[in-house]
């Protein structure tokens, strides 16, 4: 209850200390959000990892050759940028 009451004051103080973290558009590159690894979080991560391995080794997946690797978004973004700068979209030709 006290935290809710004092939240605006804490937020204002935090904005004064690190304005780039709280401006709504920029996150400081050197500042990291700390997420503690609780036993529950670690258990869910291990369960998720084991499910992924189980899916990769399933006969249906091997037969269909389904790729379950994580997506490399950095490479995808680079390709997208390259594509947008190198290729000009075709325009519809009108019948004259």
Coordinates of C-alpha atoms in Angstrom, one line a residue, residues 78-89:
X78 CA 20.0 -7.4 -41.7
X79 CA 18.5 -9.2 -44.7
X80 CA 15.3 -7.1 -44.5
X81 CA 17.4 -3.9 -44.4
X82 CA 19.5 -5.1 -47.3
X83 CA 16.5 -6.1 -49.3
X84 CA 14.8 -2.7 -48.8
X85 CA 17.9 -0.8 -49.9
X86 CA 18.8 -2.9 -52.9
X87 CA 15.5 -3.7 -54.5
X88 CA 12.8 -1.4 -55.8
X89 CA 9.3 -2.7 -55.6

